[in-house]
Tab-separated table of C-alpha atoms and ligand atoms in Angstrom:
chain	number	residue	atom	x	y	z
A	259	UNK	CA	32.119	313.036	165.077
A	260	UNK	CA	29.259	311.804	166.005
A	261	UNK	CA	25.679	311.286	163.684
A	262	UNK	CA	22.676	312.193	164.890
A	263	UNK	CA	20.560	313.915	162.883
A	264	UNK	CA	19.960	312.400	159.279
A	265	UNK	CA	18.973	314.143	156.186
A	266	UNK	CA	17.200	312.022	153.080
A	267	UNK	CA	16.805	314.389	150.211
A	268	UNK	CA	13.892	312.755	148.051
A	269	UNK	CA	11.211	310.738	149.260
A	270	UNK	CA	10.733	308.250	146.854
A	271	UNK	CA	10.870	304.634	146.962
A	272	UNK	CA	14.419	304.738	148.750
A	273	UNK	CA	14.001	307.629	150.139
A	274	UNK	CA	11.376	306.347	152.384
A	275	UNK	CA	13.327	303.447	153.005
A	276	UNK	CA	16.163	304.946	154.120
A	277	UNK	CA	14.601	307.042	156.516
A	278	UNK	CA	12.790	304.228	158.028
A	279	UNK	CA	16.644	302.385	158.450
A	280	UNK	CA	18.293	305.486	160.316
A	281	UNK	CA	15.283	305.916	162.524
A	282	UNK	CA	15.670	302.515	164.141
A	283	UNK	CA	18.220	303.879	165.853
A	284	UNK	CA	17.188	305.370	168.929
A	285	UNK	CA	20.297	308.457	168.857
A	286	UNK	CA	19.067	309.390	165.295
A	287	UNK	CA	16.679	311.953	164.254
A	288	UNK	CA	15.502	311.958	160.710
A	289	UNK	CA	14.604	314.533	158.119
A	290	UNK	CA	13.146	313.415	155.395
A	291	UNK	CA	12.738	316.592	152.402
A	292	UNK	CA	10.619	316.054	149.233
A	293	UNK	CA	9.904	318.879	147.130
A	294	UNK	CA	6.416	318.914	147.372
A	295	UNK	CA	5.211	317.391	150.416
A	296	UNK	CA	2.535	314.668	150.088
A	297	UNK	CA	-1.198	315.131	152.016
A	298	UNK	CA	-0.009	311.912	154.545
A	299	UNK	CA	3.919	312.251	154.006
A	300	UNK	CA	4.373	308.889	156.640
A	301	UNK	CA	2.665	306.615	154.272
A	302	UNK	CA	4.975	305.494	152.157
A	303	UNK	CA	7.404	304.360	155.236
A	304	UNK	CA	4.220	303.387	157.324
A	305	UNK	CA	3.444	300.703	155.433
A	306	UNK	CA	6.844	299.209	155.479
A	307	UNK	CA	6.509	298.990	158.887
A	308	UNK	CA	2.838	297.394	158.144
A	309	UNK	CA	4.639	294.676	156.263
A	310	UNK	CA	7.437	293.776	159.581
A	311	UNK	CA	4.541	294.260	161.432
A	312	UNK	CA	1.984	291.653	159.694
A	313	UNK	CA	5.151	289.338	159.617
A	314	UNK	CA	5.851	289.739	163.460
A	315	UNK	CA	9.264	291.344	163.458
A	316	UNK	CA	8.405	294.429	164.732
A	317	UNK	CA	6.059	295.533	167.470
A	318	UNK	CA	3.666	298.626	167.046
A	319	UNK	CA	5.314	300.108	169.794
A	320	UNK	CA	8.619	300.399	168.171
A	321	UNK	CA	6.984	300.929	164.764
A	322	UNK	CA	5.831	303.620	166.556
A	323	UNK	CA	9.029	304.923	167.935
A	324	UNK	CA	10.371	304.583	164.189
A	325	UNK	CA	8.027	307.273	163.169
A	326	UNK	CA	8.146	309.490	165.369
A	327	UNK	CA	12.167	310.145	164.771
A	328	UNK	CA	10.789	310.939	161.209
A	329	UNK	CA	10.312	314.297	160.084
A	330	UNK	CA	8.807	314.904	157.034
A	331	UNK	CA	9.499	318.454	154.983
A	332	UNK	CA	9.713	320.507	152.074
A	333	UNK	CA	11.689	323.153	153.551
A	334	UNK	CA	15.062	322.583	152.381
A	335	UNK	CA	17.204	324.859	154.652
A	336	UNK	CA	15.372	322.991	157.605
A	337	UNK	CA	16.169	319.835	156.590
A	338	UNK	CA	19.468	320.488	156.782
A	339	UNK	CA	20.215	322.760	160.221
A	340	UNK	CA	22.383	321.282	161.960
A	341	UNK	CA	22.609	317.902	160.155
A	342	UNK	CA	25.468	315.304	160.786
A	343	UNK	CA	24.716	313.366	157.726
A	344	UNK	CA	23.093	313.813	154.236
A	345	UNK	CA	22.128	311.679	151.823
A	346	UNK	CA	20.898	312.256	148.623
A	347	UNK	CA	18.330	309.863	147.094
A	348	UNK	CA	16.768	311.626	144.170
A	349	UNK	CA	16.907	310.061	140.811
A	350	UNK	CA	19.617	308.773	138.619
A	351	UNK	CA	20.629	311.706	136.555
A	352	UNK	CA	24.233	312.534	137.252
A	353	UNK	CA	23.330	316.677	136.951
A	354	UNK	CA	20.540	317.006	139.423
A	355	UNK	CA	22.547	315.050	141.891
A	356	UNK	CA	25.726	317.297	140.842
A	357	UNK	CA	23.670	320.369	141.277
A	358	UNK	CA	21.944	319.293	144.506
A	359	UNK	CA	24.914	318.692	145.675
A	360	UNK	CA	26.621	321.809	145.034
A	361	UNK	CA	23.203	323.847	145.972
A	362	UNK	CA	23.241	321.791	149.363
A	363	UNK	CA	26.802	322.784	150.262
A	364	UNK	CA	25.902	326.123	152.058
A	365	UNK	CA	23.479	324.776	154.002
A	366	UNK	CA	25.370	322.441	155.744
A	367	UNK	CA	28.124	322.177	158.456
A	368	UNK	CA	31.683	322.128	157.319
A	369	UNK	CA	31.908	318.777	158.498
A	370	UNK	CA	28.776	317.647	157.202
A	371	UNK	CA	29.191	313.947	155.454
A	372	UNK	CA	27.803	314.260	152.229
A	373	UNK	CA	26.366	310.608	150.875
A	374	UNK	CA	24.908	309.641	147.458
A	375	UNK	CA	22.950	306.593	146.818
A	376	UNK	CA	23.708	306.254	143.248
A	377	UNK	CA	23.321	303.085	142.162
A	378	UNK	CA	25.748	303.159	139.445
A	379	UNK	CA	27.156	306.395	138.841
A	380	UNK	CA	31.166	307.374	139.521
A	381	UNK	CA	31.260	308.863	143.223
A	382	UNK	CA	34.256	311.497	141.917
A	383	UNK	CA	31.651	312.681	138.830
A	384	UNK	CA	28.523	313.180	141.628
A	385	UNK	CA	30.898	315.267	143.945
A	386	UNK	CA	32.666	317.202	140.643
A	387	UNK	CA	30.642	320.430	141.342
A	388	UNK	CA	31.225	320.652	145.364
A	389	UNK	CA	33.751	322.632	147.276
A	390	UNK	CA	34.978	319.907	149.825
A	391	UNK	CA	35.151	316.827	147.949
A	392	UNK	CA	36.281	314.910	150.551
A	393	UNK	CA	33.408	315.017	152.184
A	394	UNK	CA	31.304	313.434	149.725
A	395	UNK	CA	31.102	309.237	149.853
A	396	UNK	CA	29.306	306.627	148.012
A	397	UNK	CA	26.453	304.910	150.440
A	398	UNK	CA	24.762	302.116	147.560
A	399	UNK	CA	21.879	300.473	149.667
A	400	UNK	CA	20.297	297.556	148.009
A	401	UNK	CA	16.169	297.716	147.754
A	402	UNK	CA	14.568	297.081	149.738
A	403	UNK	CA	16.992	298.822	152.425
A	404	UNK	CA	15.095	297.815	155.632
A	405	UNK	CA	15.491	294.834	154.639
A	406	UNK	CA	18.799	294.343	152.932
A	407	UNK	CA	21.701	294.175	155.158
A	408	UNK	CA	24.370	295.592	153.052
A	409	UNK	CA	25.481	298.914	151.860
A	410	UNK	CA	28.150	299.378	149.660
A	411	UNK	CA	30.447	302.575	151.108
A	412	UNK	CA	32.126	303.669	148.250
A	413	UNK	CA	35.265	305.885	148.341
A	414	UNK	CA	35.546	308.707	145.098
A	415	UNK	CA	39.136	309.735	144.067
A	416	UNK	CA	39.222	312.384	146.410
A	417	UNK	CA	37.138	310.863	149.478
A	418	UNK	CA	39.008	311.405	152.670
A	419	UNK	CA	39.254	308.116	154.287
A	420	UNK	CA	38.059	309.643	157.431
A	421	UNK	CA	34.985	310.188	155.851
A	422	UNK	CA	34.723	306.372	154.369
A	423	UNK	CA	35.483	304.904	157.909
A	424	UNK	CA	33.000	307.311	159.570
A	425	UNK	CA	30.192	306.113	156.803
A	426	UNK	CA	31.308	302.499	157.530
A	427	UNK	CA	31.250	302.596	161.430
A	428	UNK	CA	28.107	304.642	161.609
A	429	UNK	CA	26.329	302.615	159.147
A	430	UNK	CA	27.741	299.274	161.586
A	431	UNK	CA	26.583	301.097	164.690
A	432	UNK	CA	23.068	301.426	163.181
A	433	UNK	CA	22.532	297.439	162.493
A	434	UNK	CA	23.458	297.359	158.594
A	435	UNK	CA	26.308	295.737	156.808
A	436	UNK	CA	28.408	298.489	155.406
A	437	UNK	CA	31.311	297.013	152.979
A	438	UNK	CA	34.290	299.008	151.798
A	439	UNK	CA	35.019	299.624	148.311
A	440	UNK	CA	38.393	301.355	148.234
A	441	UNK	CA	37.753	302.256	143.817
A	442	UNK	CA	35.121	304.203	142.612
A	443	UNK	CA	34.590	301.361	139.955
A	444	UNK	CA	31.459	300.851	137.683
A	445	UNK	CA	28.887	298.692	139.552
A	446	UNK	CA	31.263	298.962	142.784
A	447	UNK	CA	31.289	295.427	144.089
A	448	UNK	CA	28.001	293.328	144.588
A	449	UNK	CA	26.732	294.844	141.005
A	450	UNK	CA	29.796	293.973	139.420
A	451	UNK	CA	29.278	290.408	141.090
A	452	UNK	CA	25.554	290.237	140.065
A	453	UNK	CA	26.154	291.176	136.583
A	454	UNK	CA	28.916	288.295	135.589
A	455	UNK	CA	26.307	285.845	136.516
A	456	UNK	CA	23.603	287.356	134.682
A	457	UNK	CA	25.571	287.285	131.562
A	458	UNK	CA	26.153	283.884	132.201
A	459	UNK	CA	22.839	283.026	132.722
A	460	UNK	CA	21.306	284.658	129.959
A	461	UNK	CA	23.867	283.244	127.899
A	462	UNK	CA	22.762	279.972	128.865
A	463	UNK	CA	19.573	280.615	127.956
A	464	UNK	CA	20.131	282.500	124.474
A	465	UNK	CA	22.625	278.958	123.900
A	466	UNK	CA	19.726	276.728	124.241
A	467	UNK	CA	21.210	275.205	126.963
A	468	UNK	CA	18.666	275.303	129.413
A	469	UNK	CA	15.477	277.684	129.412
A	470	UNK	CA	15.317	280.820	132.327
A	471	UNK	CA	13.678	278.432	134.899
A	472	UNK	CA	15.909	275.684	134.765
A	473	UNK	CA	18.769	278.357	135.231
A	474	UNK	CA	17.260	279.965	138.033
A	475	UNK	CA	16.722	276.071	139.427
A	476	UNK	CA	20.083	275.468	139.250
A	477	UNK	CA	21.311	278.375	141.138
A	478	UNK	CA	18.362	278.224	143.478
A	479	UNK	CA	18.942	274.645	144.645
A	480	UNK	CA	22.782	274.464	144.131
A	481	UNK	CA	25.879	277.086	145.003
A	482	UNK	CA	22.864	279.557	145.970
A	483	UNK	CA	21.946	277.942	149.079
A	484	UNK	CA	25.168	278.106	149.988
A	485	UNK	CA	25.900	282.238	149.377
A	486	UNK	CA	24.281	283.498	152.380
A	487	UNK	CA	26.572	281.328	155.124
A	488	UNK	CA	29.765	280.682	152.505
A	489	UNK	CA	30.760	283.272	150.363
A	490	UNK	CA	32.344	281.818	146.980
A	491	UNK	CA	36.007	283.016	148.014
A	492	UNK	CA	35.838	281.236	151.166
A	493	UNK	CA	34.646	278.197	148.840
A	494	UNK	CA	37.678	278.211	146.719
A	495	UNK	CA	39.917	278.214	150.278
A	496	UNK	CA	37.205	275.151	150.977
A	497	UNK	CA	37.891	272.862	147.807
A	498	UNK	CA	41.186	274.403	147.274
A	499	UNK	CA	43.031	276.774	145.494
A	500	UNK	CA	44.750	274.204	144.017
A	501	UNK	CA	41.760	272.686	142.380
A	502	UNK	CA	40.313	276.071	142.072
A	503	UNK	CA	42.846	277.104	140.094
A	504	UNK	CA	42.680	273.724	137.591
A	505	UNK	CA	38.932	274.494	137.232
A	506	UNK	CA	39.661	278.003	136.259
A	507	UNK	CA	41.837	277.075	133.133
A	508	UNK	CA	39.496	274.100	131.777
A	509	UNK	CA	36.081	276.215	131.922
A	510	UNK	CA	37.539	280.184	131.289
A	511	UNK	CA	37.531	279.561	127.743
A	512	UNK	CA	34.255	278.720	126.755
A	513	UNK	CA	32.654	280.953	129.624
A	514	UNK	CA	30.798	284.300	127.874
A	515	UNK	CA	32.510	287.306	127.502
A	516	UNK	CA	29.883	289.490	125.561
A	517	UNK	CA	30.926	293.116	126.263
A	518	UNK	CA	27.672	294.054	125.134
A	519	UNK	CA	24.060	293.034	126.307
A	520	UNK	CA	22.520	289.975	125.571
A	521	UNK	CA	20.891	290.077	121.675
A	522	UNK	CA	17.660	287.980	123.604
A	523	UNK	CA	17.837	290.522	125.997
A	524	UNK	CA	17.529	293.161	123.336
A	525	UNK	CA	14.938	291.607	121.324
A	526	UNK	CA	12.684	290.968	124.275
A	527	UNK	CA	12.909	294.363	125.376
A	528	UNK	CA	12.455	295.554	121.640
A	529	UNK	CA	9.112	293.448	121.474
A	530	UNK	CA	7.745	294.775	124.801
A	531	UNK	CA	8.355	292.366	127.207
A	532	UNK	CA	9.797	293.594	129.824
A	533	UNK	CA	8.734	291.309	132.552
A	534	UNK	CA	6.244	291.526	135.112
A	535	UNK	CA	5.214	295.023	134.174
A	536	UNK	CA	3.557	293.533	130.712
A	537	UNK	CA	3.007	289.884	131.920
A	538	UNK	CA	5.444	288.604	130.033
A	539	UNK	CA	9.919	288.604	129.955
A	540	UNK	CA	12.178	285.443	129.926
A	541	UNK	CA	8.949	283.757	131.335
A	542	UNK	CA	5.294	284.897	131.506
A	543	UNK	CA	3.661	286.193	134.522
A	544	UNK	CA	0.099	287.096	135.605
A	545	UNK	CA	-0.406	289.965	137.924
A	546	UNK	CA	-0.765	287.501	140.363
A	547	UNK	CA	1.888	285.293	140.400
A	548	UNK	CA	3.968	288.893	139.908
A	549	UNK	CA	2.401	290.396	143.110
A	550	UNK	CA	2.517	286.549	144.937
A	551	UNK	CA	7.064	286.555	144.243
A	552	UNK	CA	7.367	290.509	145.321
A	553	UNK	CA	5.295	289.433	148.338
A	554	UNK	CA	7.011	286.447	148.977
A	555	UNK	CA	10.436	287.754	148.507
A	556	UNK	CA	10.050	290.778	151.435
A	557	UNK	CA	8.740	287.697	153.669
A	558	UNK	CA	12.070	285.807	152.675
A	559	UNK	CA	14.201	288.539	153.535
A	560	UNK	CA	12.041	289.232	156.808
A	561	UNK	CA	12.601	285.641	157.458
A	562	UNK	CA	16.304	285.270	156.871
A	563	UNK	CA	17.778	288.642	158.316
A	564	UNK	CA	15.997	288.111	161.688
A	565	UNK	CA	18.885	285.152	162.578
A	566	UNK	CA	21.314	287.431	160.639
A	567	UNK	CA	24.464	287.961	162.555
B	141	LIG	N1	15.116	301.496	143.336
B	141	LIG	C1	16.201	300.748	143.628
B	141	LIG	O1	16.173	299.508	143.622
B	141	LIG	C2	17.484	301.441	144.016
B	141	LIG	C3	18.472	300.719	144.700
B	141	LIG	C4	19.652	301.374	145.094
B	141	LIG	C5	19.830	302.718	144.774
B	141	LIG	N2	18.851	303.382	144.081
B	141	LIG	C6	19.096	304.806	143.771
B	141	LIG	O2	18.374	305.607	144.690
B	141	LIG	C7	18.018	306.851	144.070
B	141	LIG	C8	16.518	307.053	144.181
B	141	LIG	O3	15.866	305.973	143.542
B	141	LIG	P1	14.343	305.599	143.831
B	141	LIG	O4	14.154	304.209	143.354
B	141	LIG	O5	13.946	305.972	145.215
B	141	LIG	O6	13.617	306.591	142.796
B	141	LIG	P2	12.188	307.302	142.922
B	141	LIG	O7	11.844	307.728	141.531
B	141	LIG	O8	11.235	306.445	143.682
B	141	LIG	O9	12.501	308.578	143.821
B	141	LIG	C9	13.244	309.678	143.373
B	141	LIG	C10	12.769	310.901	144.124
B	141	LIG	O10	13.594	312.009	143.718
B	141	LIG	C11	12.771	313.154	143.607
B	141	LIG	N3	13.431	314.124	142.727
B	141	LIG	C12	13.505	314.080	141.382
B	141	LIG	N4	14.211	315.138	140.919
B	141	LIG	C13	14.583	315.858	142.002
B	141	LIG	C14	15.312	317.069	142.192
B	141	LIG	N5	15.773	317.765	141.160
B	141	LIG	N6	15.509	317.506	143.459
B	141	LIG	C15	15.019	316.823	144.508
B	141	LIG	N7	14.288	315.676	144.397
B	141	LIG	C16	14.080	315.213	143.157
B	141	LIG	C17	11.462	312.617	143.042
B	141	LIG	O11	10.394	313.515	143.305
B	141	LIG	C18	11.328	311.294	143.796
B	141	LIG	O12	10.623	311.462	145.014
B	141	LIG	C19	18.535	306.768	142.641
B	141	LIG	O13	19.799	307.347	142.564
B	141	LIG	C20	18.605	305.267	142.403
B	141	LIG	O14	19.512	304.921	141.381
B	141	LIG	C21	17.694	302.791	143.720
């Protein structure tokens, strides 16, 4: 089958993201639906493209031919004609997905792919109230999604796997870097990943070991730099597994293993710091240093994925 016409259902922060990533291809047309459409619906995706622009990776021409493979609506049923390829990106609350879902159905083609962009809920739970489960497929893209290569393409209980390699090849076709998770696990793989280094780190932290920047030094200027070009199971092939496997029994033991969240975590949290939002978390911020790191991580990732291969 192939996908040519798109459909992003909510037009929020991803939402607008999304569309922007399926429009770079030139065979895709995009529709966009938000319930209530917005006085100057392109804004939110225009100045994305402001932000490639300003950092010269994308010309106003094809900025231009991005938009206009955009449509933006409120009309439900025409959002859907004819599409190839939904996905939903409203928020996280498993029964308005499971309702949109089912409500949705109708609308489409029988062969339709049905995508979610949960970030964390079970695939087989979003697609419980649909008639063709198989049809429905996990698509996790990481924020920002122009700019962040991978998406996770997640396979529920009953996802047909002609629907998971479709997701997967389309999503290669159009320049991202789909990964298969063959589970419909909790946190699906770069989450799960994320989060057993967070609770190491924060452990660290809550231990008096070292304080949050000295943590974030050590991964920033050590086994960080390496991520991008050699990812950590190559490394253990690299040292060896032999070694590997020696370093595994001395430091297992005394690793953390908290199966709930950090008590710091809690208490900061509990006292109202929750980061850059209020100035202050694990460190404190001024709206200005918080706007200079968002800034200067989109101009990282600009920087890094143009060489990407
Ligand atoms: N923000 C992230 O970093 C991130 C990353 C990956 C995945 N996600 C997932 O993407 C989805 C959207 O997140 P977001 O950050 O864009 O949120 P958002 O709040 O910016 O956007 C959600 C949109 O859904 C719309 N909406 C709410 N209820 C609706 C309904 N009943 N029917 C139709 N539309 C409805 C809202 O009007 C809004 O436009 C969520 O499932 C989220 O977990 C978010």
């Amino acid at each position: 089958m192939g996908i040519n016409k798109v459909t992003i259902l909510g037009a929020g922060l991803m939402g607008n993201g999304l569309a922007q990533v399926f429009a770079k291809d030139p065979d895709t047309k995009v529709f966009i639906r938000s319930r209530k459409l917005r006085p100057n619906p392109a804004s939110g995706v225009r100045s994305n493209l402001d932000i490639l622009i300003e950092n010269s990776a994308l010309s106003e021409a094809e900025a231009g031919n991005i938009l206009s493979r955009i449509s933006f609506t409120d009309d439900l049923e025409e959002a859907l004609k004819d599409a190839d390829f939904v996905v939903e990106s409203v928020v996280e609350e498993m029964e308005i997905k499971q309702d949109l879902l089912r409500d949705i159905e109708p609308l489409v083609r029988e062969d339709t792919i049905l995508a979610t962009n949960t970030s964390v809920m079970s695939i087989t739970q979003v697609a419980q109230k649909t008639q063709k489960k198989d049809r429905v497929v996990g698509t996790h893209f990481w924020n920002p999604p122009y700019l962040i290569p991978l998406v996770e393409v997640i396979k529920g209980e009953e996802t047909s796997l002609e629907v998971l390699d479709l997701t997967y090849d389309y999503l290669k076709k159009i320049g991202k870097k789909p990964v298969k998770c063959l589970k419909d696990v909790q946190g699906f793989i770069a989450n799960r990943l994320q989060h057993a280094i967070w609770r190491e780190a924060l452990y660290l932290v809550e231990a008096g070991i070292a304080d949050a920047a000295t943590v974030d030094e050590s991964l920033k200027y050590g086994p960080g730099l390496r991520w991008p070009h050699l990812g950590i199971l190559e490394n253990v092939d690299m040292v060896g597994t032999d070694l590997s496997l020696n370093i595994q029994r001395g430091v297992l033991p005394y690793l953390a293993d908290n199966k709930e969240p950090s008590p710091l975590l809690e208490k900061l949290v509990a006292e109202g710091k929750i980061g850059f939002k209020t100035g202050e978390g694990y460190q404190k911020w001024t709206p200005e240093e918080a706007d200079a790191r968002n800034r200067a991580l989109r101009e990282y990732l600009i920087r890094v994925t143009k060489d990407l291969k």
